[in-house]
PDB file of C-alpha atoms in Angstrom:
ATOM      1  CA  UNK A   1     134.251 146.039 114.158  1.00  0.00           C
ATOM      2  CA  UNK A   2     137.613 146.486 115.805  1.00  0.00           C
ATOM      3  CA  UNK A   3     138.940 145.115 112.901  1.00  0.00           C
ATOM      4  CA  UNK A   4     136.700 145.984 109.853  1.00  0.00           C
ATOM      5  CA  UNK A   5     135.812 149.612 110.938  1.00  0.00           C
ATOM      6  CA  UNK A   6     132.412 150.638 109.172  1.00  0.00           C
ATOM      7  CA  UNK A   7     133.446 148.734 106.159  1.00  0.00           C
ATOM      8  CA  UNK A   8     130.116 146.654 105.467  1.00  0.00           C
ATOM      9  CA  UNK A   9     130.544 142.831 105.966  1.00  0.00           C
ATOM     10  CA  UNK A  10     128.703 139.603 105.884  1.00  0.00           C
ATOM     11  CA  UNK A  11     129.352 138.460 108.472  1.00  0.00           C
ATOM     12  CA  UNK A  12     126.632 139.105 110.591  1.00  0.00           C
ATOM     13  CA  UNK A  13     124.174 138.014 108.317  1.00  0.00           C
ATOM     14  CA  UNK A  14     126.032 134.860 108.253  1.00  0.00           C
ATOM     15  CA  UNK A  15     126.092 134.576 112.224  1.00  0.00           C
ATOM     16  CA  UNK A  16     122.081 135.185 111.680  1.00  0.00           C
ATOM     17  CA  UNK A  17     121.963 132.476 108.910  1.00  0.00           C
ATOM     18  CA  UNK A  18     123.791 129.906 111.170  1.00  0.00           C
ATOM     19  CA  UNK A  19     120.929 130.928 113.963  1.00  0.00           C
ATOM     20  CA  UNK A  20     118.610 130.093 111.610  1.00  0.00           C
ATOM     21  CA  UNK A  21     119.556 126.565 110.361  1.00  0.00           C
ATOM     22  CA  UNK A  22     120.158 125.803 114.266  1.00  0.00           C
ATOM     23  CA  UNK A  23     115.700 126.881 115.118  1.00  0.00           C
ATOM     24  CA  UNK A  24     115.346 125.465 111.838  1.00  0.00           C
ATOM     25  CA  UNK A  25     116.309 121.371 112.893  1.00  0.00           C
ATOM     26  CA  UNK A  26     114.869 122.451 116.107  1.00  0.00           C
ATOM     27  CA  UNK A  27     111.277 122.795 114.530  1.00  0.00           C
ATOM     28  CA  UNK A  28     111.363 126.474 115.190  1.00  0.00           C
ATOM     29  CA  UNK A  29     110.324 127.554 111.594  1.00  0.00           C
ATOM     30  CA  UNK A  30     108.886 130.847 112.404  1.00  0.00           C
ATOM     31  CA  UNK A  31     111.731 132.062 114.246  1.00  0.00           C
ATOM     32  CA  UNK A  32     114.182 130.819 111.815  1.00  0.00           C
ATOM     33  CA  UNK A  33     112.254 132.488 109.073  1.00  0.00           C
ATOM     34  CA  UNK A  34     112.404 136.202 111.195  1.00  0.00           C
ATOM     35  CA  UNK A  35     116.173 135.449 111.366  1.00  0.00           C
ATOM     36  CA  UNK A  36     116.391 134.809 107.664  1.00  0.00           C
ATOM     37  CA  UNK A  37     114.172 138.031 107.203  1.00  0.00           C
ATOM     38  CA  UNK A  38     116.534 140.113 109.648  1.00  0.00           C
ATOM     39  CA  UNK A  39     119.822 138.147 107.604  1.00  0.00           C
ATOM     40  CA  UNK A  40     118.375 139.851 104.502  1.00  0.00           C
ATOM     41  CA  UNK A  41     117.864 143.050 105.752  1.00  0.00           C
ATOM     42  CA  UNK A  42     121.450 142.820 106.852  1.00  0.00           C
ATOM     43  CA  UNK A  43     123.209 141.904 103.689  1.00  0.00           C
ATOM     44  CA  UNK A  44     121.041 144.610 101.972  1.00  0.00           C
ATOM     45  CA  UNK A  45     123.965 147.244 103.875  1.00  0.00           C
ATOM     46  CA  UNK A  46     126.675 144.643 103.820  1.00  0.00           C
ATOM     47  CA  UNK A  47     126.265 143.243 100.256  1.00  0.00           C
ATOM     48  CA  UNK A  48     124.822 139.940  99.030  1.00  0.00           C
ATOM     49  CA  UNK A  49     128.060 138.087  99.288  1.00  0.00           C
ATOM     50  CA  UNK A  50     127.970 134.136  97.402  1.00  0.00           C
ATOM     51  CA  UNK A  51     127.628 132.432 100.940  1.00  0.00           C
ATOM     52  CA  UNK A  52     125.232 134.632 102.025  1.00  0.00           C
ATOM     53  CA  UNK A  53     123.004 134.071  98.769  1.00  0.00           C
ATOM     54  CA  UNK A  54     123.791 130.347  98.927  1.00  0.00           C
ATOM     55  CA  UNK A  55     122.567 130.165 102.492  1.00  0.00           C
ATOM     56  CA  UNK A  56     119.291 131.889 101.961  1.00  0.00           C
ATOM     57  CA  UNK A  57     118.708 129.996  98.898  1.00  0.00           C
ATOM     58  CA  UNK A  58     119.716 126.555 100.677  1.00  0.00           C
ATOM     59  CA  UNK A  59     117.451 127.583 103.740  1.00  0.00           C
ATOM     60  CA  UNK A  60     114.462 128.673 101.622  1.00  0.00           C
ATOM     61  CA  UNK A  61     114.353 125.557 100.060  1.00  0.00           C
ATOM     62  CA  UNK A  62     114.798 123.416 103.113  1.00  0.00           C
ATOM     63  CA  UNK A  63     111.757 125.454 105.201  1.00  0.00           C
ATOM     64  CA  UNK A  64     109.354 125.046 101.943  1.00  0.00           C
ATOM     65  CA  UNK A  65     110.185 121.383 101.732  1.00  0.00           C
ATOM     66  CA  UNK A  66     109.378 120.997 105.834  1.00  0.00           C
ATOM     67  CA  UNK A  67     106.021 123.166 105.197  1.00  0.00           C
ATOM     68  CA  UNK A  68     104.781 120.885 101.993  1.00  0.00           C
ATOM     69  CA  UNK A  69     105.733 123.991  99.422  1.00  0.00           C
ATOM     70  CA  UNK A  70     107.141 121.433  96.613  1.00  0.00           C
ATOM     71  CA  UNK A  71     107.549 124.216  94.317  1.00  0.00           C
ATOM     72  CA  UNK A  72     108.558 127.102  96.223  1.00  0.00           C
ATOM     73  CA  UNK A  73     111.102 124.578  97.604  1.00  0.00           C
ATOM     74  CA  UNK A  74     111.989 123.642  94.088  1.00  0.00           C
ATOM     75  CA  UNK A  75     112.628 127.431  93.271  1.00  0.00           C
ATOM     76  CA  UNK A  76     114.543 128.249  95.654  1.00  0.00           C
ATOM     77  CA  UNK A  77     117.166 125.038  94.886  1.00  0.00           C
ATOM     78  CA  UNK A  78     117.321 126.181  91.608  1.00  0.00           C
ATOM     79  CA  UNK A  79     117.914 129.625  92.253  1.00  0.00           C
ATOM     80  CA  UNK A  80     120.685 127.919  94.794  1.00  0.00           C
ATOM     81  CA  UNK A  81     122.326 127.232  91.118  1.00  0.00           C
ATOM     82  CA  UNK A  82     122.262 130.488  90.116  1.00  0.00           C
ATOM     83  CA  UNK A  83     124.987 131.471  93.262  1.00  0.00           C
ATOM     84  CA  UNK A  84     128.427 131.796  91.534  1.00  0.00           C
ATOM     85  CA  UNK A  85     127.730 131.996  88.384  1.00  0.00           C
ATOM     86  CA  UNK A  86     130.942 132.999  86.807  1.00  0.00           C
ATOM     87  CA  UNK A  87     134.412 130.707  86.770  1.00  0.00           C
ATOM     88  CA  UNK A  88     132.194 128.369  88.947  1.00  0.00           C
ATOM     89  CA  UNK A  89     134.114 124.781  88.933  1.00  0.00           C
ATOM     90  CA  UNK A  90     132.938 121.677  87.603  1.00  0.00           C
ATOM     91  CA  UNK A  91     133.117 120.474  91.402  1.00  0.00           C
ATOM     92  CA  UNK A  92     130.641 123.479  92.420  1.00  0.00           C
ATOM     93  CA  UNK A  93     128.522 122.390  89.718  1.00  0.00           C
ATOM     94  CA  UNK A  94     128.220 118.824  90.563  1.00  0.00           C
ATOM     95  CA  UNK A  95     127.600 119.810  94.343  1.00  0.00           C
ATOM     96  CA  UNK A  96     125.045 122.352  93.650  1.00  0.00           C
ATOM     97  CA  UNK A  97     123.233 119.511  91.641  1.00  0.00           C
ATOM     98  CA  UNK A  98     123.290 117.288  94.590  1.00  0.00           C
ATOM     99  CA  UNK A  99     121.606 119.710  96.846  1.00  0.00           C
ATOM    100  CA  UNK A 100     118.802 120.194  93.920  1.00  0.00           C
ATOM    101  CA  UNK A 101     118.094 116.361  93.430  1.00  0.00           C
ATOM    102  CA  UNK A 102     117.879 116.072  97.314  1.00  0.00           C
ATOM    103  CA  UNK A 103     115.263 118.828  97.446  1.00  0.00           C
ATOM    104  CA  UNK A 104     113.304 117.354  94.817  1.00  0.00           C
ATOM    105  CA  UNK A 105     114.203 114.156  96.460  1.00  0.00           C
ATOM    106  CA  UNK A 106     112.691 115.201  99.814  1.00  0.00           C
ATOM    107  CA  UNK A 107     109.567 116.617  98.237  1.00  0.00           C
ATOM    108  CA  UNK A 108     109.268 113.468  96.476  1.00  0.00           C
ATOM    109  CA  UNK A 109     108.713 114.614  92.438  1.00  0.00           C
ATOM    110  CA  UNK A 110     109.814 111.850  90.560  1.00  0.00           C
ATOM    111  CA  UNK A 111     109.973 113.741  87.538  1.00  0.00           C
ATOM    112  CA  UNK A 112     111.996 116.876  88.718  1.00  0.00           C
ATOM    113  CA  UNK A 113     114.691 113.966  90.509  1.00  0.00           C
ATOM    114  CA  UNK A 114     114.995 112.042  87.527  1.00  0.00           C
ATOM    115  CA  UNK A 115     115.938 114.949  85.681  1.00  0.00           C
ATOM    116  CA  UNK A 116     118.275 116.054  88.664  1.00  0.00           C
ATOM    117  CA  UNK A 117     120.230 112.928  88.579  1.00  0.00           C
ATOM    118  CA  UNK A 118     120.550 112.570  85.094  1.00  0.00           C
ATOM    119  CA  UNK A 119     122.209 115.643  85.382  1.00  0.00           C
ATOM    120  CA  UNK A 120     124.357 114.704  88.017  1.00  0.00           C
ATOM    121  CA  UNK A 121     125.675 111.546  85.392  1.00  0.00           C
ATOM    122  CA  UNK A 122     127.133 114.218  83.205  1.00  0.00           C
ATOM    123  CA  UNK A 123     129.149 115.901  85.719  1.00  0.00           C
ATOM    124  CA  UNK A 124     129.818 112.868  87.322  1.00  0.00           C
ATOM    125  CA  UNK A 125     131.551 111.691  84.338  1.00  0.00           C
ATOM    126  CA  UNK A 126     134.483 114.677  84.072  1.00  0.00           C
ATOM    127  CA  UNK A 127     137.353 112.991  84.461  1.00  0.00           C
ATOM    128  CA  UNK A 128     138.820 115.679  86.893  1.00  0.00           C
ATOM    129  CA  UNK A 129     135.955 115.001  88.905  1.00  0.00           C
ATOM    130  CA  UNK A 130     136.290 111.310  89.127  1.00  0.00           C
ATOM    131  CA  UNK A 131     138.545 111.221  92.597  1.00  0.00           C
ATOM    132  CA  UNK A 132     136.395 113.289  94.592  1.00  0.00           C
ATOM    133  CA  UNK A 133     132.939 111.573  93.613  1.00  0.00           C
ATOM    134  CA  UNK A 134     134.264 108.848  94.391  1.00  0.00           C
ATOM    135  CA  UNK A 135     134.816 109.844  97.887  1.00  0.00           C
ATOM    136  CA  UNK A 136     131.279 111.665  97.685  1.00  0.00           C
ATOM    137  CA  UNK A 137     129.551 108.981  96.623  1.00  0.00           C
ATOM    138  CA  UNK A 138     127.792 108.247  99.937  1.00  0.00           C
ATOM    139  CA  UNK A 139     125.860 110.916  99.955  1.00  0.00           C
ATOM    140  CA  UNK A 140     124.389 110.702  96.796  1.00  0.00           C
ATOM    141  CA  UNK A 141     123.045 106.959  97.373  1.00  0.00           C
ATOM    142  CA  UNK A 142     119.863 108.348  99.870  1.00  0.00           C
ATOM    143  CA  UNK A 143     119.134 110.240  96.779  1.00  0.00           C
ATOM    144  CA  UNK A 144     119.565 107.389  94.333  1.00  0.00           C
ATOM    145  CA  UNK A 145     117.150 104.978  97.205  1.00  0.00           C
ATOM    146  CA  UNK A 146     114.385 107.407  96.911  1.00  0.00           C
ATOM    147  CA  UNK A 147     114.501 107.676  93.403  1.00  0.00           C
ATOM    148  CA  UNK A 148     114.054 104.205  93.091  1.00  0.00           C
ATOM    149  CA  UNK A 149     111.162 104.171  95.674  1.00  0.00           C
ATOM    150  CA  UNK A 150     109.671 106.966  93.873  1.00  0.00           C
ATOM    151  CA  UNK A 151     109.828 104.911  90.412  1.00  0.00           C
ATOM    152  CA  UNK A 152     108.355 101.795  91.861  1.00  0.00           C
ATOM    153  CA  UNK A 153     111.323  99.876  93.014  1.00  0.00           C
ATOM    154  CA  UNK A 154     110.755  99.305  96.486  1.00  0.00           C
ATOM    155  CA  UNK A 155     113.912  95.939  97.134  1.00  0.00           C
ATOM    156  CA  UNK A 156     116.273  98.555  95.224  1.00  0.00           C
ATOM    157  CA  UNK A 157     115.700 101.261  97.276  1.00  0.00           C
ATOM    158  CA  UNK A 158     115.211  99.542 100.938  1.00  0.00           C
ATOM    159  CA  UNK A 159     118.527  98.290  99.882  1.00  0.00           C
ATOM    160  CA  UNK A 160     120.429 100.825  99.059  1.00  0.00           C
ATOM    161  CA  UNK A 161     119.187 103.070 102.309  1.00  0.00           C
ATOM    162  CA  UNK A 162     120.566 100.561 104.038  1.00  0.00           C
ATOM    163  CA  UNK A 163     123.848 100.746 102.471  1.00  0.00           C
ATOM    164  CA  UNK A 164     123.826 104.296 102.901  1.00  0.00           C
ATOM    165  CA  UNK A 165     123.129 104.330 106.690  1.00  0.00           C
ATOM    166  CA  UNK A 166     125.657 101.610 107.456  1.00  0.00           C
ATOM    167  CA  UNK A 167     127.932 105.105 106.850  1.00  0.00           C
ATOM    168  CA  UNK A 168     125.231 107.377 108.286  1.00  0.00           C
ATOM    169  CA  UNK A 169     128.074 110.218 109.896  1.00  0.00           C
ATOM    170  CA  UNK A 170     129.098 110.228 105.918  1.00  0.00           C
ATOM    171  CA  UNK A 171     126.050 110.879 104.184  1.00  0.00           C
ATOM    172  CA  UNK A 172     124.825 113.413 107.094  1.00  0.00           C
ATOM    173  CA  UNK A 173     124.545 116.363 105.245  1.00  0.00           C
ATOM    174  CA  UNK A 174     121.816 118.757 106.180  1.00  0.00           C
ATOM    175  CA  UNK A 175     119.861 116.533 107.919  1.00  0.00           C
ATOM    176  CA  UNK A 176     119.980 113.620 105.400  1.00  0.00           C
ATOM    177  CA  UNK A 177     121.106 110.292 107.853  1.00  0.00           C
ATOM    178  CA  UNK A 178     117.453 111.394 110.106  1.00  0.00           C
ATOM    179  CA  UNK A 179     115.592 111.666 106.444  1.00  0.00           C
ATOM    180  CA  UNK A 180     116.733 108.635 105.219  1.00  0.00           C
ATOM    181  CA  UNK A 181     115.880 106.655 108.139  1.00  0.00           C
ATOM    182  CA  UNK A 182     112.511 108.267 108.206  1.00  0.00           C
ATOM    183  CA  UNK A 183     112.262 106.619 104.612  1.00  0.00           C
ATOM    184  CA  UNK A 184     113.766 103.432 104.698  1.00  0.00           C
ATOM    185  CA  UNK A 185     111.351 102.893 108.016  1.00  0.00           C
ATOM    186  CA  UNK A 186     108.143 103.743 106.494  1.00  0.00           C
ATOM    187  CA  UNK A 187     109.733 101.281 103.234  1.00  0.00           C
ATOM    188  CA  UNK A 188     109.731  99.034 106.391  1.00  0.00           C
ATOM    189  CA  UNK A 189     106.280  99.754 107.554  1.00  0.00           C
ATOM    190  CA  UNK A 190     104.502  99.072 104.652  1.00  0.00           C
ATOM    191  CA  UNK A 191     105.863  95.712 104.527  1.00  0.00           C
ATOM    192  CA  UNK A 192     104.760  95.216 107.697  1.00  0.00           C
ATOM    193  CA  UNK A 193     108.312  95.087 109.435  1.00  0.00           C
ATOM    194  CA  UNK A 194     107.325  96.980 112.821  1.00  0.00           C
ATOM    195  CA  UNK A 195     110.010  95.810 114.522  1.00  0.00           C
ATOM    196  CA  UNK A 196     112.954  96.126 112.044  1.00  0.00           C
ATOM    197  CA  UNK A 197     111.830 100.060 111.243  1.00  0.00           C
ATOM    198  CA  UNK A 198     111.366 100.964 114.897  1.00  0.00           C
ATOM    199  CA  UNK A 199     115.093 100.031 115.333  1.00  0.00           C
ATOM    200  CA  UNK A 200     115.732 101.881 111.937  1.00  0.00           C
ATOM    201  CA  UNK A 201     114.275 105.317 113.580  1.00  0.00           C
ATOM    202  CA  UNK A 202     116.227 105.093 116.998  1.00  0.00           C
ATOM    203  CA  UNK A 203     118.914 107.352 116.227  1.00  0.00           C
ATOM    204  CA  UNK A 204     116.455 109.996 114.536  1.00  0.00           C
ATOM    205  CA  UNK A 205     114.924 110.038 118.553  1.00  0.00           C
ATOM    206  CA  UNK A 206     118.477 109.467 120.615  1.00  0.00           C
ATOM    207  CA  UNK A 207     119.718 112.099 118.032  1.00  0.00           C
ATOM    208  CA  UNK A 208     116.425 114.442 119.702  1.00  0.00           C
ATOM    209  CA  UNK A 209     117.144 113.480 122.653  1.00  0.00           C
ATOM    210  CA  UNK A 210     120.544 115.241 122.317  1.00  0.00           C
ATOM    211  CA  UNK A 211     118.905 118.416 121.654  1.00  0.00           C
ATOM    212  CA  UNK A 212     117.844 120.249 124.486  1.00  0.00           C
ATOM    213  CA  UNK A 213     114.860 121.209 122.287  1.00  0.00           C
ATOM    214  CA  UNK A 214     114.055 118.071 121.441  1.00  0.00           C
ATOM    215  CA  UNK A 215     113.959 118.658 117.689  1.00  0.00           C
ATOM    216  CA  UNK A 216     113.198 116.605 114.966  1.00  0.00           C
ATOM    217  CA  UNK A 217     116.678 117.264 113.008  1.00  0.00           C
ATOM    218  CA  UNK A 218     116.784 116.121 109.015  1.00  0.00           C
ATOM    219  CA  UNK A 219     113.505 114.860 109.733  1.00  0.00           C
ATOM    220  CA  UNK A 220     111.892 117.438 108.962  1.00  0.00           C
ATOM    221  CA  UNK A 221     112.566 116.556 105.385  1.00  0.00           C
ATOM    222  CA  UNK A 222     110.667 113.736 104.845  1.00  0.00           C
ATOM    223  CA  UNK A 223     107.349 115.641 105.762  1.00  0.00           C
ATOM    224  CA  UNK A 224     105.064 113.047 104.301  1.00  0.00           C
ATOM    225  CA  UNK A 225     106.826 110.160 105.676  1.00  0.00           C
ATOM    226  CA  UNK A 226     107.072 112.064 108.733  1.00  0.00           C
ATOM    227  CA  UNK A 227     102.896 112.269 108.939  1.00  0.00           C
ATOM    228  CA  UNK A 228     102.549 108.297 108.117  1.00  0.00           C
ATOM    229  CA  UNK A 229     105.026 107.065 110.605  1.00  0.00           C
ATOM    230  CA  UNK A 230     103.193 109.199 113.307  1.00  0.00           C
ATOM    231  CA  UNK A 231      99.708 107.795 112.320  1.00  0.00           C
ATOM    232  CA  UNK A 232     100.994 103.991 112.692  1.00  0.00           C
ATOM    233  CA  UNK A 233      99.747 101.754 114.954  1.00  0.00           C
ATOM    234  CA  UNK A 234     102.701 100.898 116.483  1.00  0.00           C
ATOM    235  CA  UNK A 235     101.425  98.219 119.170  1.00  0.00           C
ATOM    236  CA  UNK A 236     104.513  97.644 121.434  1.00  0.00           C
ATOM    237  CA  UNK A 237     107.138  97.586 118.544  1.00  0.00           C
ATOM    238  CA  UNK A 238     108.176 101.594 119.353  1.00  0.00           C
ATOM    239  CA  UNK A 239     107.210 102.594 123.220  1.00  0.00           C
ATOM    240  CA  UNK A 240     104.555 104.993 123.584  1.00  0.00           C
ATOM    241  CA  UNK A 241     107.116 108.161 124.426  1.00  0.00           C
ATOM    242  CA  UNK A 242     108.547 107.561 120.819  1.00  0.00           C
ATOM    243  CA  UNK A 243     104.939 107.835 119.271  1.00  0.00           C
ATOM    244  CA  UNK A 244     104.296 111.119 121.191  1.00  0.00           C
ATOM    245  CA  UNK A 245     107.540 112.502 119.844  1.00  0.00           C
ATOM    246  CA  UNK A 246     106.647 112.057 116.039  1.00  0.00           C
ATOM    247  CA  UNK A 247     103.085 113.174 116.619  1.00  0.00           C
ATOM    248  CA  UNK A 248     104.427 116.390 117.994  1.00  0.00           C
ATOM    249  CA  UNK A 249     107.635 116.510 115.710  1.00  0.00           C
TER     250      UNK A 249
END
């Protein structure tokens, strides 16, 4: 205020919007909801600048992919696109596709991913994008593992989560190295490798552990995944502690 006066500004709702992502990967969906709600009634006085829209797009879509609302979830990415619409670069673009295949991704519609990464080809493709996909390219090869596991191709996809989480600080955008390990373990499970997808999901606990709320982090967007790792028998391959965690995550 010292420095701003009355002119309006975003960036309260912005501190409220960082709040919010913070409850959010602590499993504290209802309050990070009433901070969204109070971050909108904010930028209604201080004006719906493009990170505050991008934000409550971004976080819309994340909470109705944790709470099994495919297509509200699926809504709100695509309204994520409509953020900057004007002189937006072909590097927005591209990124603003990620984010959409890894929400349709994480509420695992084959159909609406496909489409998303086909998409992401064409961009991919501009020549003055070529540099910095290159450099981004670890973060869109969790998406391209659960496409294949979503088409059928389980040895593709166990593979290429693994490649991805051998760089896990790299593809760790909004929760994604927790999610992917949530995925490649139940991959795991289902072949009956206890052992090898209990070690997978260690850092998705020590990475709770961390949090003095003990939250479940990125894994809140594998939901389903999520629900079938917590219903495994696990025998002594994950101690008991670890089991309680999941059923209450």
């Amino acid at each position: 205020q010292q420095i701003g006066g009355d002119a309006p500004t975003p960036l309260r709702a912005l501190g409220l919007l960082t709040q919010a992502w913070c409850v959010l990967w602590q499993g504290r969906i209802d309050e990070a909801r009433a901070l969204i709600a109070e971050a909108r009634a904010d930028a209604r006085w201080s004006g719906q600048s493009g990170a505050v829209r991008a934000h409550l797009a971004s976080l819309d879509a994340v909470i109705a992919t944790a709470t099994g609302d495919a297509e509200g979830a699926m809504a709100a990415a695509n309204a994520r696109i409509a953020v900057y619409p004007a002189g937006a670069t072909s590097w927005h673009r591209h990124m603003v596709g990620v984010f959409v295949a890894r929400i349709a991704s994480a509420n695992e519609d084959a159909g609406e991913l496909r489409a998303a990464w086909d998409r992401l080809a064409t961009t991919r493709a501009l020549p003055e994008l070529a540099a910095i996909c290159r450099l981004n390219a670890p973060v869109e090869i969790p998406i391209e593992a659960n496409l294949a596991w979503l088409e059928g191709r389980a040895t593709d996809a166990i593979e290429l989560w693994r490649r991805a989480l051998e760089r896990d600080e790299s593809i760790d955008l909004i929760g994604q190295a927790a999610e992917s390990r949530l995925r490649l373990a139940r991959a795991l499970v289902r072949r009956g490798e206890l052992k090898d997808a209990a070690n997978v999901l260690l850092p998705v606990f020590e990475r709770g552990d961390a949090d003095a709320a003990g939250g479940p982090g990125g894994a809140l967007l594998a939901p389903a995944a999520l629900r079938e790792l917590a219903d495994v028998r696990w025998g002594d391959a994950l101690p008991s502690r670890r089991v309680k965690q999941f059923r209450r995550w």
